[in-house]
mmCIF file of C-alpha atoms in Angstrom:
data_model
loop_
_atom_site.group_PDB
_atom_site.id
_atom_site.type_symbol
_atom_site.label_atom_id
_atom_site.label_comp_id
_atom_site.label_asym_id
_atom_site.label_seq_id
_atom_site.Cartn_x
_atom_site.Cartn_y
_atom_site.Cartn_z
ATOM 1 C CA CYS Q 1 155.369 69.793 162.305
ATOM 2 C CA THR Q 2 153.472 73.008 163.062
ATOM 3 C CA CYS Q 3 151.806 73.083 159.635
ATOM 4 C CA LYS Q 4 150.679 69.461 160.005
ATOM 5 C CA SER Q 5 149.150 70.025 163.451
ATOM 6 C CA TRP Q 6 147.373 73.190 162.284
ATOM 7 C CA SER Q 7 146.103 71.391 159.194
ATOM 8 C CA ASP Q 8 144.753 68.540 161.329
ATOM 9 C CA LEU Q 9 143.059 71.048 163.640
ATOM 10 C CA ILE Q 10 141.429 73.056 160.835
ATOM 11 C CA GLY Q 11 140.294 69.901 159.063
ATOM 12 C CA SER Q 12 138.696 68.343 162.144
ATOM 13 C CA SER Q 13 134.898 68.167 162.306
ATOM 14 C CA SER Q 14 134.850 69.769 165.777
ATOM 15 C CA PHE Q 15 136.745 72.837 164.518
ATOM 16 C CA VAL Q 16 134.448 73.160 161.499
ATOM 17 C CA SER Q 17 131.321 72.852 163.670
ATOM 18 C CA THR Q 18 132.625 75.444 166.158
ATOM 19 C CA GLN Q 19 133.464 77.898 163.381
ATOM 20 C CA LEU Q 20 130.088 77.455 161.662
ATOM 21 C CA HIS Q 21 128.241 77.891 164.970
ATOM 22 C CA ARG Q 22 130.212 81.076 165.658
ATOM 23 C CA ASN Q 23 129.406 82.533 162.235
ATOM 24 C CA VAL Q 24 125.724 81.627 162.479
ATOM 25 C CA THR Q 25 125.392 83.043 166.003
ATOM 26 C CA LYS Q 26 127.065 86.321 165.070
ATOM 27 C CA HIS Q 27 125.440 86.484 161.614
ATOM 28 C CA ALA Q 28 128.945 86.769 160.159
ATOM 29 C CA HIS Q 29 129.682 86.348 156.451
ATOM 30 C CA VAL Q 30 126.005 86.542 155.459
ATOM 31 C CA TYR Q 31 125.205 87.439 151.858
ATOM 32 C CA LEU Q 32 122.155 87.616 149.640
ATOM 33 C CA LEU Q 33 122.232 85.354 146.599
ATOM 34 C CA CYS Q 34 120.385 87.051 143.727
ATOM 35 C CA LEU Q 35 119.713 86.487 140.036
ATOM 36 C CA HIS Q 36 119.874 89.740 138.086
ATOM 37 C CA HIS Q 37 120.464 91.392 134.727
ATOM 38 C CA PRO Q 38 124.049 92.423 133.899
ATOM 39 C CA HIS Q 39 124.638 96.004 135.042
ATOM 40 C CA PHE Q 40 121.158 95.717 136.662
ATOM 41 C CA GLU Q 41 119.400 96.825 133.474
ATOM 42 C CA ARG Q 42 116.980 94.712 131.462
ATOM 43 C CA GLN Q 43 118.280 94.289 127.940
ATOM 44 C CA ASN Q 44 114.882 94.275 126.219
ATOM 45 C CA ASP Q 45 111.481 95.503 127.276
ATOM 46 C CA ASN Q 46 109.349 93.128 125.253
ATOM 47 C CA ASP Q 47 107.908 89.848 126.430
ATOM 48 C CA ASP Q 48 109.003 87.825 123.409
ATOM 49 C CA PRO Q 49 109.427 84.227 124.702
ATOM 50 C CA TYR Q 50 112.004 83.515 121.993
ATOM 51 C CA VAL Q 51 114.379 86.209 123.219
ATOM 52 C CA VAL Q 52 116.833 84.710 125.724
ATOM 53 C CA GLU Q 53 117.839 87.325 128.260
ATOM 54 C CA GLU Q 54 121.294 87.396 129.769
ATOM 55 C CA LEU Q 55 121.195 86.828 133.532
ATOM 56 C CA GLN Q 56 123.772 86.153 136.218
ATOM 57 C CA TRP Q 57 123.985 85.158 139.884
ATOM 58 C CA SER Q 58 125.843 87.371 142.368
ATOM 59 C CA LEU Q 59 126.442 87.735 146.082
ATOM 60 C CA PHE Q 60 125.281 90.987 147.685
ATOM 61 C CA SER Q 61 125.869 92.503 151.112
ATOM 62 C CA ASN Q 62 123.094 91.617 153.541
ATOM 63 C CA GLU Q 63 123.216 95.165 154.959
ATOM 64 C CA THR Q 64 124.102 97.591 152.134
ATOM 65 C CA PHE Q 65 122.868 95.446 149.176
ATOM 66 C CA GLU Q 66 126.087 96.288 147.314
ATOM 67 C CA GLN Q 67 127.363 93.643 144.912
ATOM 68 C CA PHE Q 68 130.110 91.557 146.508
ATOM 69 C CA SER Q 69 131.063 89.090 143.756
ATOM 70 C CA GLU Q 70 129.703 87.401 140.656
ATOM 71 C CA LEU Q 71 129.173 83.643 140.612
ATOM 72 C CA SER Q 72 129.950 81.682 137.474
ATOM 73 C CA HIS Q 73 129.044 78.019 137.009
ATOM 74 C CA PRO Q 74 131.685 75.742 138.627
ATOM 75 C CA LEU Q 75 131.914 73.685 135.434
ATOM 76 C CA GLY Q 76 132.249 76.776 133.266
ATOM 77 C CA SER Q 77 128.836 76.302 131.641
ATOM 78 C CA THR Q 78 127.223 79.426 130.196
ATOM 79 C CA ASP Q 79 123.690 77.988 130.408
ATOM 80 C CA HIS Q 80 121.273 79.437 132.937
ATOM 81 C CA TYR Q 81 121.194 77.445 136.166
ATOM 82 C CA GLY Q 82 118.930 77.457 139.200
ATOM 83 C CA ILE Q 83 119.846 77.604 142.886
ATOM 84 C CA TYR Q 84 117.798 75.260 145.056
ATOM 85 C CA GLY Q 85 119.058 76.031 148.530
ATOM 86 C CA SER Q 86 122.122 77.151 150.445
ATOM 87 C CA SER Q 87 123.444 76.476 153.920
ATOM 88 C CA ASN Q 88 126.698 77.313 155.707
ATOM 89 C CA GLY Q 89 128.299 78.478 152.467
ATOM 90 C CA LEU Q 90 127.288 75.432 150.404
ATOM 91 C CA VAL Q 91 125.003 76.040 147.414
ATOM 92 C CA CYS Q 92 122.895 73.472 145.557
ATOM 93 C CA ILE Q 93 122.611 74.164 141.819
ATOM 94 C CA SER Q 94 120.991 72.347 138.928
ATOM 95 C CA ASP Q 95 119.221 73.024 135.637
ATOM 96 C CA GLU Q 96 116.948 76.042 135.462
ATOM 97 C CA ILE Q 97 114.129 73.711 134.389
ATOM 98 C CA LEU Q 98 114.414 70.483 136.362
ATOM 99 C CA ASN Q 99 113.988 67.033 134.874
ATOM 100 C CA PHE Q 100 114.437 63.547 136.332
ATOM 101 C CA ASP Q 101 117.987 63.386 134.922
ATOM 102 C CA SER Q 102 119.107 66.956 135.718
ATOM 103 C CA PRO Q 103 122.641 66.905 137.182
ATOM 104 C CA ILE Q 104 122.962 68.327 140.690
ATOM 105 C CA HIS Q 105 126.060 70.042 142.095
ATOM 106 C CA ILE Q 106 126.785 70.852 145.760
ATOM 107 C CA TRP Q 107 129.106 73.834 145.449
ATOM 108 C CA ASN Q 108 131.280 75.887 147.807
ATOM 109 C CA PRO Q 109 132.011 79.123 145.879
ATOM 110 C CA SER Q 110 134.421 80.369 148.575
ATOM 111 C CA VAL Q 111 136.957 77.584 147.986
ATOM 112 C CA ARG Q 112 135.784 76.828 144.425
ATOM 113 C CA LYS Q 113 135.101 73.167 145.109
ATOM 114 C CA PHE Q 114 132.004 71.138 144.293
ATOM 115 C CA ARG Q 115 130.601 67.631 144.448
ATOM 116 C CA THR Q 116 128.278 66.087 141.897
ATOM 117 C CA PRO Q 117 125.951 63.519 143.488
ATOM 118 C CA PRO Q 118 125.302 60.294 141.565
ATOM 119 C CA MET Q 119 122.121 60.075 139.537
ATOM 120 C CA GLY Q 120 119.008 59.284 141.523
ATOM 121 C CA THR Q 121 117.245 55.952 141.264
ATOM 122 C CA ASN Q 122 113.964 57.368 139.952
ATOM 123 C CA ASN Q 123 113.531 57.843 136.205
ATOM 124 C CA LEU Q 124 109.930 59.049 135.952
ATOM 125 C CA LYS Q 125 109.614 60.980 132.703
ATOM 126 C CA PHE Q 126 107.244 63.842 131.909
ATOM 127 C CA ALA Q 127 107.178 64.785 135.586
ATOM 128 C CA TYR Q 128 107.207 67.882 137.750
ATOM 129 C CA VAL Q 129 110.418 67.915 139.811
ATOM 130 C CA ALA Q 130 111.034 69.921 143.002
ATOM 131 C CA LEU Q 131 114.498 70.100 144.579
ATOM 132 C CA GLN Q 132 115.545 71.477 147.970
ATOM 133 C CA PHE Q 133 118.800 71.492 149.909
ATOM 134 C CA GLY Q 134 119.960 72.354 153.403
ATOM 135 C CA PHE Q 135 121.613 71.286 156.643
ATOM 136 C CA HIS Q 136 120.015 68.885 159.123
ATOM 137 C CA PRO Q 137 121.418 69.724 162.593
ATOM 138 C CA GLY Q 138 119.900 66.592 164.132
ATOM 139 C CA VAL Q 139 122.161 64.283 162.114
ATOM 140 C CA ASN Q 140 124.942 66.788 161.270
ATOM 141 C CA ASP Q 141 124.559 66.181 157.565
ATOM 142 C CA TYR Q 142 123.596 68.091 154.427
ATOM 143 C CA LYS Q 143 120.546 66.763 152.625
ATOM 144 C CA ALA Q 144 118.955 67.237 149.220
ATOM 145 C CA VAL Q 145 115.294 66.301 148.815
ATOM 146 C CA ARG Q 146 113.935 65.637 145.352
ATOM 147 C CA MET Q 147 110.188 65.211 144.844
ATOM 148 C CA ILE Q 148 108.836 63.941 141.526
ATOM 149 C CA ARG Q 149 105.191 63.944 140.485
ATOM 150 C CA THR Q 150 103.661 62.971 137.137
ATOM 151 C CA ASN Q 151 100.397 64.046 135.551
ATOM 152 C CA LYS Q 152 99.022 60.625 136.535
ATOM 153 C CA ASP Q 153 99.424 61.553 140.235
ATOM 154 C CA THR Q 154 102.418 59.246 140.710
ATOM 155 C CA PHE Q 155 104.501 60.712 143.529
ATOM 156 C CA ALA Q 156 108.060 59.799 144.563
ATOM 157 C CA VAL Q 157 110.603 61.230 147.020
ATOM 158 C CA GLU Q 158 114.370 60.748 147.106
ATOM 159 C CA VAL Q 159 116.830 61.959 149.751
ATOM 160 C CA TYR Q 160 120.538 62.559 149.122
ATOM 161 C CA SER Q 161 123.081 62.516 151.957
ATOM 162 C CA LEU Q 162 126.304 64.477 151.471
ATOM 163 C CA ARG Q 163 128.007 62.369 154.158
ATOM 164 C CA THR Q 164 127.358 59.039 152.431
ATOM 165 C CA ASP Q 165 127.196 60.484 148.884
ATOM 166 C CA SER Q 166 124.145 58.355 148.136
ATOM 167 C CA TRP Q 167 120.409 58.588 147.422
ATOM 168 C CA LYS Q 168 117.617 56.828 149.286
ATOM 169 C CA MET Q 169 114.141 56.243 147.851
ATOM 170 C CA ILE Q 170 111.307 56.883 150.325
ATOM 171 C CA GLU Q 171 108.996 53.890 150.148
ATOM 172 C CA THR Q 172 106.064 55.010 152.324
ATOM 173 C CA ILE Q 173 103.923 57.847 150.936
ATOM 174 C CA PRO Q 174 100.921 58.974 153.057
ATOM 175 C CA PRO Q 175 97.448 58.497 151.557
ATOM 176 C CA TRP Q 176 96.690 62.248 151.555
ATOM 177 C CA LEU Q 177 99.439 62.726 148.948
ATOM 178 C CA LYS Q 178 98.090 60.002 146.655
ATOM 179 C CA CYS Q 179 95.653 62.345 144.917
ATOM 180 C CA HIS Q 180 95.678 65.228 142.479
ATOM 181 C CA TRP Q 181 97.289 68.357 143.916
ATOM 182 C CA GLN Q 182 99.195 71.376 142.671
ATOM 183 C CA HIS Q 183 102.616 72.370 144.001
ATOM 184 C CA HIS Q 184 103.668 75.947 144.747
ATOM 185 C CA THR Q 185 106.726 77.398 146.497
ATOM 186 C CA GLY Q 186 108.753 75.714 149.220
ATOM 187 C CA THR Q 187 111.632 76.163 151.642
ATOM 188 C CA PHE Q 188 114.069 74.045 153.677
ATOM 189 C CA PHE Q 189 114.614 74.611 157.396
ATOM 190 C CA ASN Q 190 116.437 72.496 160.014
ATOM 191 C CA GLY Q 191 116.475 69.443 157.786
ATOM 192 C CA VAL Q 192 112.779 69.612 156.897
ATOM 193 C CA ALA Q 193 111.466 70.339 153.392
ATOM 194 C CA TYR Q 194 108.272 72.414 153.343
ATOM 195 C CA HIS Q 195 105.978 72.885 150.334
ATOM 196 C CA ILE Q 196 102.801 74.847 149.734
ATOM 197 C CA ILE Q 197 100.328 72.546 147.997
ATOM 198 C CA GLU Q 198 96.824 73.148 146.680
ATOM 199 C CA LYS Q 199 94.172 70.422 146.745
ATOM 200 C CA GLY Q 200 91.002 71.812 145.202
ATOM 201 C CA PRO Q 201 90.022 74.940 147.165
ATOM 202 C CA ILE Q 202 92.270 74.076 150.122
ATOM 203 C CA PHE Q 203 95.835 75.281 150.633
ATOM 204 C CA SER Q 204 98.080 73.366 153.007
ATOM 205 C CA ILE Q 205 101.734 72.991 153.956
ATOM 206 C CA MET Q 206 103.383 69.632 153.377
ATOM 207 C CA SER Q 207 106.486 68.931 155.451
ATOM 208 C CA PHE Q 208 108.996 66.128 155.055
ATOM 209 C CA ASP Q 209 111.796 65.445 157.560
ATOM 210 C CA SER Q 210 114.843 64.305 155.587
ATOM 211 C CA SER Q 211 116.127 62.248 158.550
ATOM 212 C CA SER Q 212 113.050 60.650 160.166
ATOM 213 C CA GLU Q 213 111.345 60.450 156.725
ATOM 214 C CA GLU Q 214 108.090 61.636 158.303
ATOM 215 C CA PHE Q 215 105.435 63.541 156.334
ATOM 216 C CA GLN Q 216 103.056 66.022 157.939
ATOM 217 C CA GLU Q 217 100.288 68.292 156.653
ATOM 218 C CA PHE Q 218 99.242 71.667 158.078
ATOM 219 C CA ILE Q 219 96.100 73.270 156.670
ATOM 220 C CA ALA Q 220 96.771 76.940 155.800
ATOM 221 C CA PRO Q 221 94.754 79.753 157.434
ATOM 222 C CA ASP Q 222 91.314 80.354 155.901
ATOM 223 C CA ALA Q 223 92.338 83.821 154.700
ATOM 224 C CA ILE Q 224 94.756 82.265 152.169
ATOM 225 C CA CYS Q 225 92.567 81.718 149.123
ATOM 226 C CA ASN Q 226 94.997 81.869 146.169
ATOM 227 C CA SER Q 227 98.681 81.473 145.354
ATOM 228 C CA LEU Q 228 99.198 85.022 144.063
ATOM 229 C CA GLY Q 229 101.125 87.049 146.601
ATOM 230 C CA LEU Q 230 101.764 83.954 148.749
ATOM 231 C CA CYS Q 231 105.225 82.911 149.853
ATOM 232 C CA MET Q 232 106.810 80.845 152.619
ATOM 233 C CA ASP Q 233 109.954 81.571 154.606
ATOM 234 C CA VAL Q 234 111.456 81.442 158.108
ATOM 235 C CA TYR Q 235 110.676 84.135 160.693
ATOM 236 C CA LYS Q 236 112.333 84.034 164.125
ATOM 237 C CA GLU Q 237 113.141 80.325 163.804
ATOM 238 C CA HIS Q 238 109.608 79.391 162.735
ATOM 239 C CA ILE Q 239 108.135 78.534 159.346
ATOM 240 C CA CYS Q 240 105.960 81.434 158.235
ATOM 241 C CA LEU Q 241 103.506 82.358 155.496
ATOM 242 C CA LEU Q 242 103.357 85.804 153.867
ATOM 243 C CA PHE Q 243 100.184 86.708 152.001
ATOM 244 C CA ARG Q 244 99.690 89.977 150.140
ATOM 245 C CA TYR Q 245 96.415 91.562 151.187
ATOM 246 C CA TYR Q 246 94.830 93.979 148.745
ATOM 247 C CA GLY Q 247 92.209 95.493 151.072
ATOM 248 C CA CYS Q 248 94.450 97.743 153.168
ATOM 249 C CA GLU Q 249 92.544 100.526 154.948
ATOM 250 C CA ASP Q 250 94.873 103.197 153.546
ATOM 251 C CA GLU Q 251 94.793 103.130 149.732
ATOM 252 C CA CYS Q 252 98.387 104.383 149.620
ATOM 253 C CA MET Q 253 99.672 101.438 151.657
ATOM 254 C CA GLN Q 254 100.260 97.776 150.946
ATOM 255 C CA LYS Q 255 100.042 94.961 153.494
ATOM 256 C CA TYR Q 256 101.475 91.486 153.876
ATOM 257 C CA ASP Q 257 99.726 89.338 156.474
ATOM 258 C CA LEU Q 258 102.083 87.146 158.484
ATOM 259 C CA TRP Q 259 101.440 83.750 160.090
ATOM 260 C CA VAL Q 260 103.988 81.582 161.912
ATOM 261 C CA LEU Q 261 103.739 77.858 162.605
ATOM 262 C CA ARG Q 262 104.144 77.235 166.332
ATOM 263 C CA GLU Q 263 103.508 73.837 167.915
ATOM 264 C CA LYS Q 264 101.713 72.694 164.755
ATOM 265 C CA ARG Q 265 99.282 75.626 164.831
ATOM 266 C CA TRP Q 266 99.209 78.898 162.893
ATOM 267 C CA LYS Q 267 99.490 82.143 164.831
ATOM 268 C CA GLN Q 268 98.865 85.448 163.069
ATOM 269 C CA LEU Q 269 101.327 88.208 163.906
ATOM 270 C CA CYS Q 270 101.380 91.929 163.202
ATOM 271 C CA PRO Q 271 101.405 92.419 159.395
ATOM 272 C CA PHE Q 272 104.069 94.178 157.363
ATOM 273 C CA VAL Q 273 102.631 97.490 156.109
ATOM 274 C CA TYR Q 274 104.567 99.666 153.657
ATOM 275 C CA PRO Q 275 103.937 102.432 151.057
ATOM 276 C CA TRP Q 276 102.357 101.093 147.874
ATOM 277 C CA ASN Q 277 104.923 101.271 145.062
ATOM 278 C CA ARG Q 278 104.568 98.050 143.100
ATOM 279 C CA CYS Q 279 106.768 96.071 145.465
ATOM 280 C CA ARG Q 280 106.626 92.332 145.979
ATOM 281 C CA ALA Q 281 108.034 90.293 148.841
ATOM 282 C CA MET Q 282 111.203 88.317 148.138
ATOM 283 C CA GLY Q 283 111.345 86.760 151.601
ATOM 284 C CA ILE Q 284 112.696 87.399 155.089
ATOM 285 C CA ASN Q 285 116.397 87.828 155.784
ATOM 286 C CA ILE Q 286 118.463 86.473 158.665
ATOM 287 C CA ASP Q 287 117.662 89.590 160.741
ATOM 288 C CA ASN Q 288 113.912 88.901 160.366
ATOM 289 C CA GLU Q 289 113.386 91.856 158.031
ATOM 290 C CA LEU Q 290 111.057 91.697 155.041
ATOM 291 C CA LEU Q 291 112.919 92.018 151.728
ATOM 292 C CA LEU Q 292 110.991 93.777 148.957
ATOM 293 C CA GLN Q 293 111.735 93.952 145.256
#
């Protein structure tokens, strides 16, 4: 009787939500998910495209950067795979090079369980595919957003719900996306998928809410003039842009300019300045610290 009551308690949605909120608030059980060479040494130093390098995913301590555990594919596959988002211990994985028919797996490495969503409804071939995954607190559901664009400027968006285990095709696409544009990096925050896009000389941020299905566009600051050294992340609960600036006053220092999106407007904050040693920004961690590689 005791085991049954405890099992019912642990399996209840209220218990799960309380436990997740506690871990998030206290930053407990936070790890970095990194792709690296075995034994952290590159096997070959040449750039031969026909040489397939051995790589693996691992969890690392968020504080000491020590390796915590290796992650192998839940289906036992030895092929390289990509990670397209993680939230509350769930990880979204798929092919390293995405296609319209790439299988997607929502995976919990801690309990070694996974779910494979059904195939999406869109079968556009010869297309660029972007995939993002995360938790939407407004609807208490995990969402995957798949965006597909062909070289003929055909654009389609699909949303997967973990709760219903189904895809939904987004019918209404805004006119400002029905043109030629180039996609760069993206991120997923609070149920909204964000992408850096380039339309001619203009850089902007496209956002898509996976619940309300609303698109928005935010023109990037004028100082952002190319995609090199540009990345997007979350800083103090706001979407932010990091842009490597080469004209630092001190030649021995490197600088990343920082903008955050507040109330639909960009606000520039104090930049990250660090000694120049061929570093590049990987992103910002949960403690709002810049991670450099």
